[in-house]
PDB file of C-alpha atoms and ligand atoms in Angstrom:
ATOM      1  CA  MET A 945     -16.641  34.791 -84.578  1.00 95.00           C
ATOM      2  CA  LEU A 946     -17.305  35.063 -80.708  1.00 96.00           C
ATOM      3  CA  PRO A 947     -17.991  39.173 -81.271  1.00 97.00           C
ATOM      4  CA  THR A 948     -20.509  38.332 -83.705  1.00 98.00           C
ATOM      5  CA  HIS A 949     -22.305  35.947 -81.765  1.00 98.00           C
ATOM      6  CA  ALA A 950     -22.433  37.820 -78.952  1.00 98.00           C
ATOM      7  CA  LEU A 951     -23.774  40.916 -80.566  1.00 98.00           C
ATOM      8  CA  SER A 952     -26.558  38.966 -82.437  1.00 98.00           C
ATOM      9  CA  GLY A 953     -27.499  37.592 -78.910  1.00 98.00           C
ATOM     10  CA  MET A 954     -28.038  40.951 -77.833  1.00 98.00           C
ATOM     11  CA  VAL A 955     -30.054  42.149 -80.897  1.00 98.00           C
ATOM     12  CA  LEU A 956     -32.645  39.360 -80.437  1.00 98.00           C
ATOM     13  CA  GLY A 957     -32.791  40.529 -76.758  1.00 98.00           C
ATOM     14  CA  LEU A 958     -33.383  44.555 -78.014  1.00 98.00           C
ATOM     15  CA  ALA A 959     -36.011  42.863 -80.053  1.00 97.00           C
ATOM     16  CA  VAL A 960     -37.762  41.623 -77.009  1.00 96.00           C
ATOM     17  CA  SER A 961     -37.126  44.978 -75.336  1.00 96.00           C
ATOM     18  CA  ALA A 962     -38.834  46.750 -78.359  1.00 95.00           C
ATOM     19  CA  VAL A 963     -41.941  44.778 -77.659  1.00 94.00           C
ATOM     20  CA  ALA A 964     -41.759  44.238 -73.937  1.00 95.00           C
ATOM     21  CA  PRO A 965     -39.415  47.245 -72.598  1.00 96.00           C
ATOM     22  CA  GLU A 966     -39.956  45.670 -68.992  1.00 97.00           C
ATOM     23  CA  PHE A 967     -37.765  42.512 -69.932  1.00 97.00           C
ATOM     24  CA  GLY A 968     -35.517  44.308 -72.045  1.00 97.00           C
ATOM     25  CA  PRO A 969     -32.083  44.361 -69.815  1.00 97.00           C
ATOM     26  CA  VAL A 970     -32.520  40.506 -68.762  1.00 98.00           C
ATOM     27  CA  ALA A 971     -33.524  39.592 -72.038  1.00 98.00           C
ATOM     28  CA  ILE A 972     -30.755  41.505 -73.462  1.00 98.00           C
ATOM     29  CA  ALA A 973     -28.356  40.133 -71.043  1.00 98.00           C
ATOM     30  CA  ALA A 974     -29.801  36.643 -71.611  1.00 98.00           C
ATOM     31  CA  GLY A 975     -29.392  36.743 -75.076  1.00 98.00           C
ATOM     32  CA  LEU A 976     -25.599  37.959 -74.819  1.00 98.00           C
ATOM     33  CA  PHE A 977     -24.654  35.056 -72.782  1.00 98.00           C
ATOM     34  CA  GLY A 978     -26.572  32.706 -74.776  1.00 98.00           C
ATOM     35  CA  GLY A 979     -24.626  34.125 -77.847  1.00 98.00           C
ATOM     36  CA  VAL A 980     -21.433  33.536 -76.421  1.00 98.00           C
ATOM     37  CA  PHE A 981     -22.240  30.229 -74.218  1.00 98.00           C
ATOM     38  CA  PRO A 982     -21.712  27.740 -76.933  1.00 97.00           C
ATOM     39  CA  ASP A 983     -18.267  28.856 -77.718  1.00 96.00           C
ATOM     40  CA  LEU A 984     -17.049  27.995 -74.106  1.00 96.00           C
ATOM     41  CA  ASP A 985     -16.070  24.201 -75.912  1.00 94.00           C
ATOM     42  CA  MET A 986     -13.548  26.334 -77.628  1.00 90.00           C
ATOM     43  CA  TYR A 987     -10.834  24.035 -75.602  1.00 88.00           C
ATOM     44  CA  ALA A 988     -12.968  20.766 -75.553  1.00 89.00           C
ATOM     45  CA  GLY A 989     -14.660  19.268 -79.199  1.00 90.00           C
ATOM     46  CA  HIS A 990     -15.256  22.826 -80.273  1.00 91.00           C
ATOM     47  CA  ARG A 991     -18.681  22.733 -81.988  1.00 94.00           C
ATOM     48  CA  LYS A 992     -19.666  19.978 -80.554  1.00 93.00           C
ATOM     49  CA  THR A 993     -19.770  19.895 -76.879  1.00 95.00           C
ATOM     50  CA  LEU A 994     -21.927  22.953 -76.149  1.00 96.00           C
ATOM     51  CA  HIS A 995     -22.921  22.953 -79.657  1.00 96.00           C
ATOM     52  CA  PHE A 996     -26.631  21.746 -80.294  1.00 97.00           C
ATOM     53  CA  PRO A 997     -28.342  22.986 -83.608  1.00 96.00           C
ATOM     54  CA  VAL A 998     -31.397  20.973 -83.203  1.00 96.00           C
ATOM     55  CA  TYR A 999     -31.583  20.344 -79.684  1.00 97.00           C
ATOM     56  CA  TYR A1000     -31.103  24.736 -78.642  1.00 97.00           C
ATOM     57  CA  SER A1001     -33.940  25.237 -81.074  1.00 97.00           C
ATOM     58  CA  LEU A1002     -36.443  22.423 -80.433  1.00 97.00           C
ATOM     59  CA  SER A1003     -36.072  23.610 -76.780  1.00 98.00           C
ATOM     60  CA  THR A1004     -36.267  27.193 -78.025  1.00 98.00           C
ATOM     61  CA  GLY A1005     -39.514  26.499 -79.169  1.00 98.00           C
ATOM     62  CA  VAL A1006     -40.998  25.092 -75.972  1.00 98.00           C
ATOM     63  CA  ALA A1007     -39.185  28.201 -73.836  1.00 98.00           C
ATOM     64  CA  LEU A1008     -40.823  30.821 -76.220  1.00 97.00           C
ATOM     65  CA  VAL A1009     -44.190  29.125 -75.564  1.00 98.00           C
ATOM     66  CA  LEU A1010     -43.530  29.096 -71.630  1.00 98.00           C
ATOM     67  CA  ALA A1011     -42.422  32.666 -71.879  1.00 97.00           C
ATOM     68  CA  SER A1012     -45.724  33.900 -73.618  1.00 95.00           C
ATOM     69  CA  LEU A1013     -47.773  32.358 -71.451  1.00 97.00           C
ATOM     70  CA  VAL A1014     -45.905  33.025 -68.068  1.00 97.00           C
ATOM     71  CA  PRO A1015     -43.866  36.383 -68.838  1.00 96.00           C
ATOM     72  CA  ASN A1016     -41.541  36.923 -66.130  1.00 97.00           C
ATOM     73  CA  ALA A1017     -37.669  37.076 -65.927  1.00 98.00           C
ATOM     74  CA  ALA A1018     -37.012  33.754 -65.442  1.00 98.00           C
ATOM     75  CA  THR A1019     -38.534  32.530 -68.441  1.00 98.00           C
ATOM     76  CA  VAL A1020     -38.264  34.944 -70.700  1.00 98.00           C
ATOM     77  CA  ALA A1021     -34.200  34.874 -69.623  1.00 98.00           C
ATOM     78  CA  ALA A1022     -34.606  31.161 -70.438  1.00 98.00           C
ATOM     79  CA  ALA A1023     -35.944  31.571 -73.378  1.00 98.00           C
ATOM     80  CA  LEU A1024     -33.702  34.257 -74.861  1.00 98.00           C
ATOM     81  CA  PHE A1025     -30.700  32.465 -73.881  1.00 98.00           C
ATOM     82  CA  LEU A1026     -31.975  29.043 -75.721  1.00 98.00           C
ATOM     83  CA  LEU A1027     -32.585  31.522 -78.509  1.00 98.00           C
ATOM     84  CA  ALA A1028     -29.749  32.760 -79.054  1.00 98.00           C
ATOM     85  CA  ALA A1029     -27.409  29.684 -78.223  1.00 98.00           C
ATOM     86  CA  ALA A1030     -29.529  28.077 -80.872  1.00 98.00           C
ATOM     87  CA  VAL A1031     -28.924  31.040 -83.598  1.00 98.00           C
ATOM     88  CA  HIS A1032     -25.323  30.533 -82.682  1.00 97.00           C
ATOM     89  CA  SER A1033     -25.297  26.863 -83.613  1.00 97.00           C
ATOM     90  CA  VAL A1034     -27.102  27.002 -86.619  1.00 97.00           C
ATOM     91  CA  ALA A1035     -25.202  30.252 -87.670  1.00 96.00           C
ATOM     92  CA  ASP A1036     -21.893  28.335 -87.369  1.00 96.00           C
ATOM     93  CA  ALA A1037     -23.008  26.070 -89.876  1.00 95.00           C
ATOM     94  CA  PHE A1038     -22.756  29.479 -92.691  1.00 94.00           C
ATOM     95  CA  GLY A1039     -19.170  29.921 -92.022  1.00 92.00           C
ATOM     96  CA  GLY A1040     -15.801  28.129 -92.334  1.00 93.00           C
ATOM     97  CA  GLY A1041     -14.784  24.626 -91.314  1.00 93.00           C
ATOM     98  CA  LEU A1042     -12.775  23.674 -88.298  1.00 91.00           C
ATOM     99  CA  GLU A1043      -9.382  23.494 -90.257  1.00 89.00           C
ATOM    100  CA  LEU A1044      -6.876  25.585 -89.493  1.00 89.00           C
ATOM    101  CA  ARG A1045      -6.952  27.710 -92.260  1.00 93.00           C
ATOM    102  CA  PRO A1046     -10.750  27.859 -92.749  1.00 93.00           C
ATOM    103  CA  TRP A1047     -10.290  30.154 -96.274  1.00 93.00           C
ATOM    104  CA  GLU A1048      -8.889  27.173 -97.934  1.00 93.00           C
ATOM    105  CA  GLY A1049     -12.069  25.240 -97.375  1.00 90.00           C
ATOM    106  CA  THR A1050     -10.850  21.736 -96.541  1.00 92.00           C
ATOM    107  CA  SER A1051     -12.921  20.727 -93.927  1.00 93.00           C
ATOM    108  CA  ASP A1052     -16.159  19.372 -94.101  1.00 93.00           C
ATOM    109  CA  ARG A1053     -16.889  20.141 -90.875  1.00 94.00           C
ATOM    110  CA  ALA A1054     -18.822  23.151 -89.501  1.00 94.00           C
ATOM    111  CA  VAL A1055     -20.811  22.369 -86.180  1.00 95.00           C
ATOM    112  CA  TYR A1056     -21.886  18.983 -85.360  1.00 95.00           C
ATOM    113  CA  ASN A1057     -25.262  17.721 -85.285  1.00 95.00           C
ATOM    114  CA  HIS A1058     -26.092  15.735 -82.337  1.00 95.00           C
ATOM    115  CA  TYR A1059     -29.394  14.590 -83.101  1.00 95.00           C
ATOM    116  CA  HIS A1060     -28.601  13.021 -86.637  1.00 94.00           C
ATOM    117  CA  GLY A1061     -24.877  12.384 -85.368  1.00 95.00           C
ATOM    118  CA  ARG A1062     -22.996  13.607 -87.903  1.00 95.00           C
ATOM    119  CA  TRP A1063     -21.153  17.158 -88.666  1.00 96.00           C
ATOM    120  CA  ILE A1064     -22.634  19.560 -90.911  1.00 95.00           C
ATOM    121  CA  THR A1065     -20.880  21.142 -93.469  1.00 94.00           C
ATOM    122  CA  PRO A1066     -19.631  24.590 -93.862  1.00 94.00           C
ATOM    123  CA  ARG A1067     -21.690  26.417 -95.942  1.00 93.00           C
ATOM    124  CA  ARG A1068     -19.338  29.648 -95.987  1.00 92.00           C
ATOM    125  CA  LEU A1069     -21.820  31.875 -96.593  1.00 91.00           C
ATOM    126  CA  VAL A1070     -20.050  34.358 -94.432  1.00 91.00           C
ATOM    127  CA  GLY A1071     -16.276  32.722 -95.301  1.00 89.00           C
ATOM    128  CA  TYR A1072     -14.813  31.893 -91.956  1.00 93.00           C
ATOM    129  CA  ASP A1073     -14.395  32.878 -88.568  1.00 93.00           C
ATOM    130  CA  GLY A1074     -12.611  36.678 -89.035  1.00 95.00           C
ATOM    131  CA  SER A1075     -13.756  37.189 -92.418  1.00 95.00           C
ATOM    132  CA  PRO A1076     -14.317  40.677 -93.614  1.00 95.00           C
ATOM    133  CA  GLY A1077     -17.412  39.132 -94.376  1.00 95.00           C
ATOM    134  CA  ASP A1078     -18.009  38.313 -90.556  1.00 96.00           C
ATOM    135  CA  LEU A1079     -16.942  41.930 -89.385  1.00 97.00           C
ATOM    136  CA  LEU A1080     -19.117  43.450 -91.501  1.00 97.00           C
ATOM    137  CA  LEU A1081     -21.868  41.352 -89.981  1.00 97.00           C
ATOM    138  CA  SER A1082     -20.656  42.206 -86.733  1.00 97.00           C
ATOM    139  CA  GLY A1083     -20.644  46.290 -87.602  1.00 98.00           C
ATOM    140  CA  ALA A1084     -24.200  46.015 -88.658  1.00 98.00           C
ATOM    141  CA  LEU A1085     -25.290  44.075 -85.807  1.00 98.00           C
ATOM    142  CA  ALA A1086     -23.566  46.669 -83.715  1.00 98.00           C
ATOM    143  CA  VAL A1087     -25.578  49.643 -84.947  1.00 98.00           C
ATOM    144  CA  PRO A1088     -29.205  49.263 -83.816  1.00 98.00           C
ATOM    145  CA  LEU A1089     -26.963  47.957 -80.185  1.00 98.00           C
ATOM    146  CA  VAL A1090     -25.027  51.383 -80.173  1.00 97.00           C
ATOM    147  CA  LEU A1091     -28.240  53.521 -81.194  1.00 96.00           C
ATOM    148  CA  THR A1092     -30.107  52.430 -78.512  1.00 96.00           C
ATOM    149  CA  LEU A1093     -28.053  51.114 -75.658  1.00 96.00           C
ATOM    150  CA  ASP A1094     -25.863  52.577 -73.109  1.00 94.00           C
ATOM    151  CA  GLY A1095     -23.974  51.865 -69.986  1.00 95.00           C
ATOM    152  CA  PRO A1096     -22.607  48.749 -69.424  1.00 96.00           C
ATOM    153  CA  PHE A1097     -24.303  46.986 -72.933  1.00 97.00           C
ATOM    154  CA  GLN A1098     -23.155  50.182 -75.064  1.00 97.00           C
ATOM    155  CA  TRP A1099     -19.503  49.518 -73.569  1.00 97.00           C
ATOM    156  CA  VAL A1100     -19.687  45.172 -74.505  1.00 97.00           C
ATOM    157  CA  VAL A1101     -21.151  46.445 -77.813  1.00 98.00           C
ATOM    158  CA  VAL A1102     -17.888  49.063 -78.343  1.00 97.00           C
ATOM    159  CA  VAL A1103     -15.592  46.187 -76.908  1.00 98.00           C
ATOM    160  CA  SER A1104     -17.244  43.351 -79.325  1.00 98.00           C
ATOM    161  CA  VAL A1105     -16.495  45.286 -82.138  1.00 98.00           C
ATOM    162  CA  ALA A1106     -12.965  46.489 -80.973  1.00 98.00           C
ATOM    163  CA  VAL A1107     -12.357  42.587 -80.840  1.00 97.00           C
ATOM    164  CA  ALA A1108     -13.798  41.906 -84.208  1.00 97.00           C
ATOM    165  CA  GLY A1109     -11.755  44.183 -85.962  1.00 97.00           C
ATOM    166  CA  THR A1110      -8.487  43.070 -84.140  1.00 97.00           C
ATOM    167  CA  TYR A1111      -9.399  39.357 -84.566  1.00 96.00           C
ATOM    168  CA  THR A1112      -9.814  40.409 -88.795  1.00 97.00           C
ATOM    169  CA  ALA A1113      -7.040  42.305 -88.595  1.00 96.00           C
ATOM    170  CA  VAL A1114      -4.782  39.144 -87.330  1.00 95.00           C
ATOM    171  CA  ARG A1115      -6.496  36.444 -88.297  1.00 94.00           C
ATOM    172  CA  ARG A1116      -4.662  34.767 -91.352  1.00 94.00           C
ATOM    173  CA  HIS A1117      -1.480  35.346 -89.350  1.00 93.00           C
ATOM    174  CA  LEU A1118      -2.554  33.372 -86.376  1.00 91.00           C
ATOM    175  CA  PRO A1119      -1.776  29.346 -88.432  1.00 89.00           C
ATOM    176  CA  ASP A1120       1.737  31.150 -88.456  1.00 88.00           C
ATOM    177  CA  VAL A1121       2.392  31.859 -85.271  1.00 86.00           C
ATOM    178  CA  ALA A1122       0.273  28.622 -84.251  1.00 81.00           C
ATOM    179  CA  ASP A1123       2.678  26.574 -86.316  1.00 79.00           C
ATOM    180  CA  VAL A1124       5.226  28.515 -84.962  1.00 78.00           C
ATOM    181  CA  LEU A1125       4.231  27.804 -81.179  1.00 75.00           C
ATOM    182  CA  VAL A1126       3.461  24.188 -81.597  1.00 72.00           C
ATOM    183  CA  GLY A1127       6.340  23.116 -83.958  1.00 69.00           C
ATOM    184  CA  ASP A1128       9.430  25.013 -82.170  1.00 64.00           C
ATOM    185  CA  LEU A1129       7.745  25.607 -78.836  1.00 63.00           C
ATOM    186  CA  LEU A1130       5.138  24.420 -77.832  1.00 60.00           C
ATOM    187  CA  VAL A1131       6.030  20.422 -78.304  1.00 62.00           C
ATOM    188  CA  SER A1132       9.232  20.850 -76.850  1.00 65.00           C
ATOM    189  CA  VAL A1133       8.994  23.257 -74.118  1.00 65.00           C
ATOM    190  CA  VAL A1134       5.713  23.588 -72.744  1.00 65.00           C
ATOM    191  CA  PRO A1135       4.170  21.398 -70.537  1.00 66.00           C
ATOM    192  CA  GLU A1136       1.290  18.888 -71.636  1.00 68.00           C
ATOM    193  CA  ALA A1137      -0.301  20.933 -68.727  1.00 68.00           C
ATOM    194  CA  LEU A1138      -0.495  24.415 -70.445  1.00 70.00           C
ATOM    195  CA  ARG A1139      -0.918  22.857 -73.912  1.00 66.00           C
ATOM    196  CA  THR A1140      -4.292  21.674 -73.243  1.00 68.00           C
ATOM    197  CA  HIS A1141      -4.929  25.530 -73.090  1.00 71.00           C
ATOM    198  CA  VAL A1142      -4.276  25.671 -77.024  1.00 70.00           C
ATOM    199  CA  PRO A1143      -7.190  25.236 -78.908  1.00 72.00           C
ATOM    200  CA  ASP A1144      -7.292  22.038 -81.043  1.00 68.00           C
ATOM    201  CA  ARG A1145      -7.437  23.334 -84.329  1.00 69.00           C
ATOM    202  CA  TYR A1146      -4.001  25.313 -83.748  1.00 66.00           C
ATOM    203  CA  LEU A1147      -2.395  21.904 -82.526  1.00 61.00           C
ATOM    204  CA  GLU A1148      -3.094  19.374 -85.692  1.00 55.00           C
ATOM    205  CA  HIS A1149       0.192  20.171 -87.223  1.00 49.00           C
ATOM    206  CA  GLY A1150       2.050  19.402 -84.189  1.00 43.00           C
ATOM    207  CA  ARG A1151       0.439  15.790 -83.762  1.00 39.00           C
TER     208      ARG A1151
HETATM  209 ZN1   ZN B1198     -19.917  28.452 -82.385  1.00 68.50          ZN
END
């Protein structure tokens, strides 16, 4: 889920700040942004449009070499952004599929591999987005962050964990809510323009 990706990006930045404290803030901010960025495709081709498990990984290699040869705020930020986006895209393969109820394990689509032109099948190592295992992962990633960060970054961590806990608590009820919306309200009442703001996976049953 998104908070887990945000926190994992920040942990990558934190690792940089341990070896090069002068680049700590920029690395953590870039890691956070890179961790979140792929999921901006939530409403348009989720886990395909902005998810590039292969291309982010390849460009991360180039960016890391560049940042180590010419270390400055721009190269470090670029490297951490790409690294966090790569980790996000690869990590999605270890979660559940894209179906409405990912705990049922019926989808064979986890994340799109643009390089090979096909979907990577879900490995379900952390169950699905918003599973107890996912929440546990969020909590584990948050520990080193809350212990070392302060100011706005610490607030980002606290809010992420709160969102993760809330999302996990309601996750299994979301499809039922979506069914009601799609079946009774969305299709008949809500204009087409607004419907585009509902992620595709929730519209499966309304089509
Ligand atoms: Zn994702």
